[in-house]
Short mmCIF file of C-alpha atoms in Angstrom, two decimals:
data_model
loop_
_atom_site.label_atom_id
_atom_site.label_comp_id
_atom_site.label_asym_id
_atom_site.label_seq_id
_atom_site.Cartn_x
_atom_site.Cartn_y
_atom_site.Cartn_z
CA MET A 1 20.73 -25.71 6.74
CA ILE A 2 21.79 -22.92 8.82
CA ARG A 3 23.00 -24.02 12.56
CA GLN A 4 21.64 -22.83 15.11
CA GLU A 5 23.75 -20.75 17.14
CA GLU A 6 24.05 -19.12 13.42
CA ILE A 7 20.65 -18.01 14.16
CA ALA A 8 21.80 -16.81 17.69
CA LEU A 9 24.41 -14.78 16.77
CA VAL A 10 21.78 -13.13 13.88
CA ILE A 11 19.03 -12.55 15.98
CA ASP A 12 21.13 -10.95 18.87
CA ALA A 13 22.91 -8.78 16.61
CA GLN A 14 19.08 -7.95 14.89
CA GLN A 15 17.56 -6.90 18.11
CA GLU A 16 20.43 -4.59 19.18
CA THR A 17 20.42 -2.52 16.03
CA PHE A 18 16.84 -2.34 16.21
CA LEU A 19 16.51 -1.64 20.18
CA LYS A 20 19.45 1.47 19.22
CA GLN A 21 16.94 2.47 16.69
CA ASP A 22 14.70 6.30 17.86
CA SER A 23 10.98 5.51 17.33
CA GLY A 24 10.48 8.11 15.20
CA PHE A 25 7.58 9.52 14.60
CA LEU A 26 5.11 8.16 15.82
CA ARG A 27 2.11 6.51 13.60
CA ASP A 28 -1.92 7.20 13.20
CA ALA A 29 -1.66 3.63 12.95
CA LEU A 30 0.51 1.71 16.04
CA PRO A 31 -3.14 2.48 17.80
CA LYS A 32 -4.91 0.22 15.39
CA ILE A 33 -2.26 -2.73 14.99
CA PRO A 34 -5.12 -5.75 16.00
CA ILE A 35 -4.21 -8.07 18.62
CA ALA A 36 -5.91 -10.26 20.00
CA ASP A 37 -4.82 -13.61 21.83
CA SER A 38 -4.05 -16.97 19.54
CA PHE A 39 -3.97 -14.89 16.49
CA ALA A 40 -1.09 -13.41 14.85
CA SER A 41 -0.67 -10.09 13.53
CA ILE A 42 0.06 -9.50 10.11
CA ILE A 43 1.15 -6.10 8.93
CA THR A 44 1.73 -5.67 5.17
CA GLY A 45 2.90 -2.61 3.09
CA ILE A 46 5.51 -1.12 0.70
CA ARG A 47 9.19 -1.42 0.96
CA ARG A 48 10.34 1.44 3.39
CA CYS A 49 6.94 2.52 5.08
CA GLY A 50 7.97 2.39 8.25
CA LYS A 51 6.96 -1.48 9.52
CA SER A 52 9.96 -2.57 11.25
CA THR A 53 9.36 1.44 13.05
CA LEU A 54 5.90 0.22 13.45
CA LEU A 55 7.14 -2.54 15.60
CA LEU A 56 9.63 -0.75 17.59
CA GLN A 57 6.78 1.68 18.54
CA LEU A 58 4.74 -1.39 20.01
CA LEU A 59 7.46 -3.03 21.65
CA ARG A 60 7.98 0.25 23.51
CA LYS A 61 4.35 0.66 24.09
CA ASP A 62 3.30 -2.62 25.37
CA TYR A 63 5.93 -5.37 25.22
CA GLN A 64 9.65 -4.66 27.09
CA GLU A 65 11.28 -8.35 26.09
CA ALA A 66 10.12 -10.25 22.69
CA VAL A 67 12.54 -11.82 20.26
CA TYR A 68 12.68 -9.65 16.39
CA LEU A 69 14.34 -11.57 13.76
CA ASN A 70 13.80 -9.87 10.42
CA PHE A 71 14.44 -12.66 8.04
CA ASP A 72 15.30 -10.44 4.67
CA ASP A 73 19.50 -10.68 5.93
CA ILE A 74 22.24 -12.07 4.09
CA ARG A 75 23.42 -14.23 7.10
CA LEU A 76 19.99 -16.37 6.36
CA ALA A 77 20.15 -16.25 3.05
CA GLY A 78 19.00 -19.76 2.16
CA PHE A 79 16.66 -19.86 5.64
CA GLU A 80 14.98 -23.05 4.64
CA VAL A 81 12.17 -24.59 6.41
CA THR A 82 14.10 -27.26 8.43
CA ASP A 83 15.79 -24.80 9.29
CA LEU A 84 12.35 -23.39 12.20
CA GLY A 85 12.91 -25.87 14.19
CA ARG A 86 16.25 -24.78 15.13
CA LEU A 87 14.75 -21.45 15.43
CA HIS A 88 11.69 -23.00 17.37
CA ARG A 89 14.40 -24.13 20.09
CA GLU A 90 16.39 -20.37 20.10
CA ILE A 91 13.52 -18.95 21.34
CA GLU A 92 12.27 -21.29 23.95
CA GLN A 93 15.80 -21.45 25.55
CA ARG A 94 15.41 -17.08 25.64
CA GLY A 95 11.95 -17.61 27.48
CA VAL A 96 10.27 -15.41 26.01
CA ASN A 97 7.00 -15.50 24.39
CA VAL A 98 6.61 -12.57 22.35
CA LEU A 99 8.19 -12.39 18.45
CA PHE A 100 8.25 -9.45 16.21
CA PHE A 101 9.00 -11.12 12.37
CA ASP A 102 10.09 -9.38 9.84
CA GLU A 103 9.50 -10.72 6.03
CA ILE A 104 9.28 -14.22 7.08
CA GLN A 105 7.63 -15.11 3.66
CA ILE A 106 10.71 -15.13 2.14
CA VAL A 107 10.89 -18.92 4.19
CA ILE A 108 8.22 -21.55 2.50
CA GLY A 109 6.12 -22.67 4.87
CA TRP A 110 6.36 -20.48 7.24
CA GLU A 111 3.36 -20.11 7.94
CA ARG A 112 3.10 -23.41 9.46
CA TYR A 113 5.33 -22.92 11.97
CA VAL A 114 3.05 -19.33 12.69
CA ASN A 115 0.19 -21.94 13.34
CA GLN A 116 2.11 -23.87 15.38
CA LEU A 117 3.48 -20.51 18.03
CA LEU A 118 -0.29 -19.70 17.87
CA ARG A 119 -0.91 -23.16 19.34
CA GLU A 120 1.81 -22.89 21.94
CA GLY A 121 0.54 -19.86 23.22
CA TYR A 122 2.82 -17.36 21.88
CA LYS A 123 2.19 -13.64 20.53
CA VAL A 124 2.96 -13.73 17.14
CA PHE A 125 3.93 -9.84 14.77
CA ILE A 126 4.35 -10.11 11.33
CA THR A 127 5.52 -7.81 8.90
CA GLY A 128 5.83 -8.35 5.13
CA SER A 129 6.24 -6.81 1.75
CA ASN A 130 3.97 -8.37 -0.40
CA ALA A 131 -0.22 -8.70 -0.22
CA SER A 132 -0.14 -12.12 -0.85
CA MET A 133 0.04 -12.91 2.80
CA LEU A 134 -3.38 -12.14 2.94
CA SER A 135 -4.78 -14.34 0.69
CA THR A 136 -2.83 -18.07 -0.39
CA GLU A 137 -0.42 -18.35 1.99
CA LEU A 138 -2.30 -16.96 5.17
CA GLY A 139 -5.88 -18.95 3.83
CA THR A 140 -4.18 -22.15 3.46
CA HIS A 141 -2.70 -23.09 7.20
CA LEU A 142 -3.56 -19.78 8.85
CA THR A 143 -7.66 -19.34 8.04
CA GLY A 144 -9.38 -17.98 11.21
CA ARG A 145 -6.14 -17.17 13.33
CA HIS A 146 -4.92 -14.36 11.80
CA LEU A 147 -5.56 -10.50 12.02
CA SER A 148 -4.76 -8.10 9.24
CA MET A 149 -3.65 -4.62 8.17
CA GLU A 150 -2.05 -2.55 5.94
CA LEU A 151 0.44 0.20 6.39
CA PHE A 152 1.27 3.00 4.46
CA PRO A 153 3.82 5.44 3.46
CA PHE A 154 3.30 8.66 5.57
CA SER A 155 -0.48 10.09 4.74
CA TYR A 156 -0.99 13.94 4.25
CA SER A 157 -2.12 14.76 7.95
CA GLU A 158 1.27 12.75 9.47
CA PHE A 159 2.91 14.80 6.77
CA ILE A 160 2.59 17.80 7.64
CA ARG A 161 2.96 16.99 11.39
CA PHE A 162 5.69 15.59 10.76
CA LYS A 163 6.92 18.83 8.67
CA SER A 164 5.52 21.05 11.18
CA LEU A 165 3.27 22.37 8.84
CA ASP A 166 0.42 24.60 7.99
CA SER A 167 -2.51 22.65 6.41
CA GLY A 168 -2.89 24.40 3.13
CA GLU A 169 -2.91 24.65 -0.71
CA ASP A 170 1.76 25.25 0.02
CA ALA A 171 1.94 21.92 2.17
CA VAL A 172 -0.76 19.75 -0.90
CA MET A 173 2.73 20.93 -3.08
CA ALA A 174 5.32 19.96 -1.21
CA TYR A 175 3.48 16.47 0.18
CA LEU A 176 2.83 16.07 -3.78
CA LYS A 177 6.34 16.43 -4.51
CA SER A 178 7.76 14.34 -1.53
CA GLY A 179 5.66 11.51 -1.21
CA GLY A 180 5.12 10.14 2.20
CA ILE A 181 8.65 7.42 2.44
CA ALA A 182 10.00 9.13 5.88
CA GLU A 183 14.05 8.09 4.84
CA TYR A 184 13.55 10.52 1.71
CA ILE A 185 11.51 12.75 4.08
CA LYS A 186 14.61 12.95 5.96
CA THR A 187 17.13 13.13 3.96
CA GLY A 188 15.99 14.29 0.52
CA ILE A 189 18.42 11.56 -1.05
CA PRO A 190 16.58 10.10 -4.06
CA LEU A 191 18.60 7.42 -4.40
CA ILE A 192 16.70 6.07 -1.68
CA LEU A 193 13.63 6.17 -3.48
CA ASN A 194 15.89 4.14 -6.68
CA THR A 195 17.06 1.50 -4.44
CA LEU A 196 13.62 0.78 -3.19
CA VAL A 197 11.85 0.45 -6.64
CA ASP A 198 15.06 -1.79 -7.25
CA ASP A 199 14.92 -4.07 -4.10
CA ILE A 200 11.17 -4.01 -5.35
CA LEU A 201 10.93 -5.86 -8.24
CA MET A 202 13.71 -8.18 -7.86
CA LYS A 203 13.76 -9.39 -4.40
CA ASP A 204 9.58 -8.86 -4.19
CA ILE A 205 8.61 -9.72 -8.34
CA ALA A 206 11.61 -11.43 -10.10
CA VAL A 207 13.00 -13.31 -6.96
CA ARG A 208 9.69 -14.66 -5.51
CA HIS A 209 7.97 -15.43 -8.83
CA SER A 210 10.58 -16.30 -11.05
CA VAL A 211 10.24 -13.66 -13.33
CA ARG A 212 13.32 -13.96 -15.90
CA ASP A 213 12.83 -11.30 -17.99
CA ILE A 214 13.72 -7.82 -16.18
CA ASN A 215 14.07 -5.78 -18.68
CA SER A 216 10.28 -5.90 -19.43
CA LEU A 217 9.14 -5.87 -16.59
CA ARG A 218 11.45 -2.63 -15.42
CA GLN A 219 10.12 -0.90 -18.81
CA LEU A 220 6.76 -2.03 -18.36
CA THR A 221 6.97 -0.63 -14.77
CA ALA A 222 7.88 3.07 -15.60
CA PHE A 223 5.26 3.15 -18.54
CA LEU A 224 2.54 2.12 -15.80
CA ILE A 225 4.19 4.78 -13.14
CA THR A 226 3.93 7.86 -16.01
CA ASN A 227 1.06 7.31 -16.82
CA ILE A 228 -1.35 7.54 -13.54
CA GLY A 229 -4.72 8.03 -13.62
CA ASN A 230 -5.08 6.87 -16.84
CA LEU A 231 -6.62 3.86 -17.95
CA VAL A 232 -4.77 0.31 -18.67
CA SER A 233 -5.15 -3.15 -20.75
CA ALA A 234 -3.41 -6.11 -20.92
CA SER A 235 -5.01 -7.01 -24.43
CA LYS A 236 -3.97 -2.92 -25.43
CA LEU A 237 -0.51 -3.65 -23.92
CA VAL A 238 0.83 -6.69 -26.42
CA GLY A 239 3.60 -6.00 -28.12
CA MET A 240 4.84 -3.50 -25.96
CA PHE A 241 7.94 -3.76 -24.23
CA ASP A 242 8.92 -7.75 -26.14
CA ILE A 243 5.94 -9.04 -24.08
CA LYS A 244 3.59 -11.00 -26.73
CA SER A 245 0.89 -12.49 -24.06
CA PRO A 246 -2.06 -10.46 -22.76
CA ALA A 247 -1.51 -12.44 -20.07
CA THR A 248 2.05 -11.92 -19.05
CA PHE A 249 0.66 -8.37 -18.71
CA LEU A 250 -1.85 -9.22 -16.28
CA GLU A 251 0.46 -10.99 -14.04
CA TYR A 252 3.03 -8.38 -13.84
CA PHE A 253 -0.14 -6.67 -13.40
CA SER A 254 -0.48 -8.25 -10.18
CA PHE A 255 3.11 -8.22 -8.81
CA LEU A 256 3.01 -4.65 -8.85
CA LYS A 257 0.01 -4.41 -6.74
CA ASP A 258 0.82 -7.29 -4.88
CA ALA A 259 4.72 -5.72 -3.59
CA TYR A 260 2.40 -2.19 -3.20
CA LEU A 261 4.44 -0.54 -5.91
CA LEU A 262 0.80 -0.10 -8.10
CA ASP A 263 -2.56 -0.32 -7.30
CA PHE A 264 -5.19 -1.01 -10.20
CA ILE A 265 -9.14 0.29 -10.10
CA PRO A 266 -11.37 -1.40 -11.90
CA LEU A 267 -14.50 -0.14 -13.63
CA PHE A 268 -17.91 -0.38 -11.03
CA ASN A 269 -20.13 -2.76 -12.48
CA HIS A 270 -22.21 -5.23 -10.29
CA SER A 271 -20.69 -7.84 -12.76
CA LEU A 272 -17.25 -9.30 -12.18
CA LYS A 273 -17.01 -10.36 -15.60
CA VAL A 274 -17.58 -6.56 -16.97
CA GLN A 275 -15.52 -5.45 -14.19
CA ALA A 276 -12.80 -7.65 -15.68
CA ARG A 277 -12.80 -7.42 -19.13
CA ASN A 278 -12.91 -3.16 -19.11
CA PRO A 279 -9.37 -1.39 -18.33
CA LYS A 280 -8.17 -0.93 -14.93
CA LYS A 281 -6.84 2.47 -13.98
CA VAL A 282 -2.87 2.82 -12.42
CA TYR A 283 -2.12 4.68 -9.51
CA VAL A 284 2.15 4.97 -8.00
CA MET A 285 1.68 4.22 -4.41
CA ASP A 286 3.54 6.86 -3.28
CA MET A 287 4.39 10.54 -5.47
CA ARG A 288 7.68 10.59 -4.61
CA LEU A 289 8.14 7.73 -7.22
CA TYR A 290 6.23 8.91 -9.55
CA THR A 291 9.04 12.19 -9.86
CA GLU A 292 12.19 10.05 -9.76
CA ASN A 293 10.78 6.87 -11.82
CA ALA A 294 8.17 8.87 -14.37
CA VAL A 295 9.70 9.01 -18.07
CA SER A 296 7.69 12.36 -18.75
CA THR A 297 8.72 16.29 -19.58
CA SER A 298 5.33 17.39 -18.11
CA ASP A 299 4.12 18.50 -15.03
CA ASN A 300 1.24 16.57 -15.06
CA THR A 301 -0.13 17.98 -11.33
CA GLY A 302 -3.41 17.06 -12.13
CA ARG A 303 -2.88 13.78 -12.56
CA ARG A 304 -1.16 13.79 -9.51
CA LEU A 305 -3.03 15.44 -7.34
CA GLU A 306 -5.79 12.93 -8.30
CA ASN A 307 -3.15 9.99 -7.39
CA LEU A 308 -2.85 11.44 -3.89
CA ILE A 309 -6.80 11.78 -3.41
CA PHE A 310 -6.31 8.09 -4.76
CA LEU A 311 -3.78 7.02 -1.79
CA HIS A 312 -5.96 9.26 1.10
CA LEU A 313 -9.01 7.15 -0.24
CA ARG A 314 -6.90 3.36 -0.35
CA GLN A 315 -5.60 4.34 3.40
CA GLN A 316 -9.53 3.94 4.12
CA TYR A 317 -10.98 2.08 1.87
CA LYS A 318 -9.70 -2.14 0.22
CA HIS A 319 -12.88 -1.24 -2.91
CA ILE A 320 -12.42 1.41 -4.88
CA PHE A 321 -13.75 2.14 -8.15
CA TYR A 322 -14.51 4.34 -11.67
CA TYR A 323 -17.87 5.16 -13.21
CA LYS A 324 -17.64 5.54 -16.91
CA ASP A 325 -21.44 5.59 -18.38
CA ARG A 326 -22.28 8.61 -20.36
CA GLY A 327 -20.23 10.73 -17.69
CA GLU A 328 -17.19 9.87 -15.55
CA CYS A 329 -16.89 9.64 -12.35
CA ASP A 330 -12.82 9.32 -10.86
CA PHE A 331 -14.05 7.31 -7.18
CA ILE A 332 -16.64 5.10 -5.96
CA ALA A 333 -15.76 3.96 -2.34
CA MET A 334 -17.32 1.05 -1.32
CA LYS A 335 -17.57 -0.30 2.39
CA LYS A 336 -18.78 -3.96 2.53
CA ASN A 337 -21.04 -3.97 -0.08
CA GLU A 338 -22.03 -0.09 0.85
CA VAL A 339 -20.61 2.85 -1.78
CA LYS A 340 -19.97 6.18 0.64
CA GLU A 341 -18.48 8.21 -1.94
CA ALA A 342 -18.36 9.56 -4.77
CA ILE A 343 -15.42 11.69 -5.89
CA GLN A 344 -14.21 13.54 -8.39
CA VAL A 345 -10.86 15.18 -8.97
CA CYS A 346 -9.62 18.05 -10.90
CA LEU A 347 -6.37 20.36 -10.16
CA SER A 348 -9.12 23.64 -10.96
CA ILE A 349 -12.31 23.67 -12.53
CA ASN A 350 -13.11 27.01 -14.68
CA ASP A 351 -15.81 27.76 -17.64
CA GLU A 352 -14.08 24.54 -20.19
CA ASN A 353 -14.42 21.85 -17.56
CA PHE A 354 -17.14 22.54 -15.31
CA ASP A 355 -20.35 20.85 -16.94
CA ARG A 356 -18.17 17.55 -17.89
CA GLU A 357 -16.63 17.11 -13.61
CA TYR A 358 -19.71 18.32 -12.43
CA ASN A 359 -22.45 16.20 -14.73
CA GLY A 360 -20.35 13.34 -14.38
CA LEU A 361 -20.61 13.15 -10.70
CA LEU A 362 -23.61 13.38 -10.69
CA GLU A 363 -24.47 11.24 -12.68
CA ALA A 364 -22.79 8.60 -10.74
CA MET A 365 -24.39 9.80 -7.55
CA GLN A 366 -28.00 9.34 -9.31
CA TYR A 367 -26.70 5.73 -10.81
CA LEU A 368 -26.03 5.26 -6.73
CA ASP A 369 -28.27 6.77 -5.10
CA LEU A 370 -25.84 9.23 -3.25
CA LYS A 371 -27.15 12.14 -1.51
CA GLU A 372 -23.75 13.75 -1.78
CA GLY A 373 -20.63 13.58 -4.00
CA TYR A 374 -17.08 15.70 -3.76
CA ILE A 375 -15.13 17.49 -6.16
CA ILE A 376 -11.54 17.87 -5.17
CA THR A 377 -9.54 21.22 -6.31
CA LEU A 378 -6.04 22.18 -5.70
CA ASN A 379 -8.19 25.39 -4.08
CA GLN A 380 -11.22 26.35 -4.84
CA GLN A 381 -15.01 25.99 -2.73
CA ASP A 382 -17.98 26.03 -3.65
CA THR A 383 -21.79 24.37 -3.13
CA PHE A 384 -23.98 22.99 -5.31
CA GLU A 385 -27.36 21.13 -4.83
CA LYS A 386 -29.61 19.51 -7.80
CA ASP A 387 -32.69 16.92 -7.59
CA GLY A 388 -31.73 16.99 -3.29
CA ARG A 389 -28.40 16.43 -4.21
CA VAL A 390 -25.72 18.01 -3.04
CA ILE A 391 -21.74 18.38 -4.53
CA ARG A 392 -19.14 19.67 -1.89
CA MET A 393 -16.47 21.31 -4.11
CA LEU A 394 -13.32 21.35 -1.54
CA PRO A 395 -9.99 22.28 -1.94
CA ALA A 396 -7.67 19.19 -1.60
CA HIS A 397 -5.99 20.12 1.97
CA VAL A 398 -9.67 20.40 3.24
CA TYR A 399 -10.90 16.95 2.15
CA LEU A 400 -7.45 15.52 2.95
CA MET A 401 -7.59 16.78 7.30
CA SER A 402 -11.43 15.71 7.39
CA PRO A 403 -12.11 12.78 9.47
CA ALA A 404 -11.92 9.12 8.11
#
């Protein structure tokens, strides 16, 4: 139990620190924050991607007075659902109707309280570092009363603006090296990212899901990060890292995805059973996290470029697949049950790999009845036409700057 006086002191201390912060680099996501009366605005994303900064930018832009409270604070350790009543009295006393809550999912039963706030006419903005906020918890008590968006680390276009770089091959290579976590880009201190991964594994996964074998989770995470762009299957990993059950692997995959550390894309197939039976391709959600955590002596630039293109697509599409039949295609992107893009990624096209990359993409386009597809390379450009279908080979920097 936490006394109201203690809650007030934490709010005051956090508010002072929060409002003193530099608003920072204006994010492309700022005008996209979903806002409507009687709806909670939910922003989720990996830790350190800038969610709190985005709230500060929103506050200074549209809301001059608001109560800000980050529940991931040692002074609020042990905060329980019964403490929400004392928090509510404190909010009422302050006479403010705009509320910014960071990491409120730590508090069991938080969604009932938010529902009450909405009924009482408060405007509520919530951030969290776990995607399950958008499903289980919200679906239970905030059905139809929340608007959600995801925030990611800097996109390529944000990165080059932040760094004042000209778009081009050198900028792509710099982005591959630095990633999009603002704190790391500013400081260049690797410990920031090592701490980030540790926080995700401990706070967002181990504590939240009562994972006891932390060592196995760490080993699996390093293995998956090392294998970006490759197929992974729970059944084929059984026995590794002292994990003996495919179900445990699948649980860990889900936890890592929910925490926005890794993502897994399925085979494109109209049958969900077929998707579930087949291996998934794994990608890391920031490129510097690969550099700092991969257990590999290889530069792996080709896979890293593929991962970078995935991140670009992931900021636009929730549903991304890979295609595999006679040939293979790296990405099939869908929106509202409609296939929008088919994309092949290859660091450099040459005589040895052209047929494989071209034919794999063309096969996917024919199967999906797409008129246009892309081969993304580091620095090559060309156009191919066959049977009314157009394949455009583009340098990564051109594709990454194309409008969504």
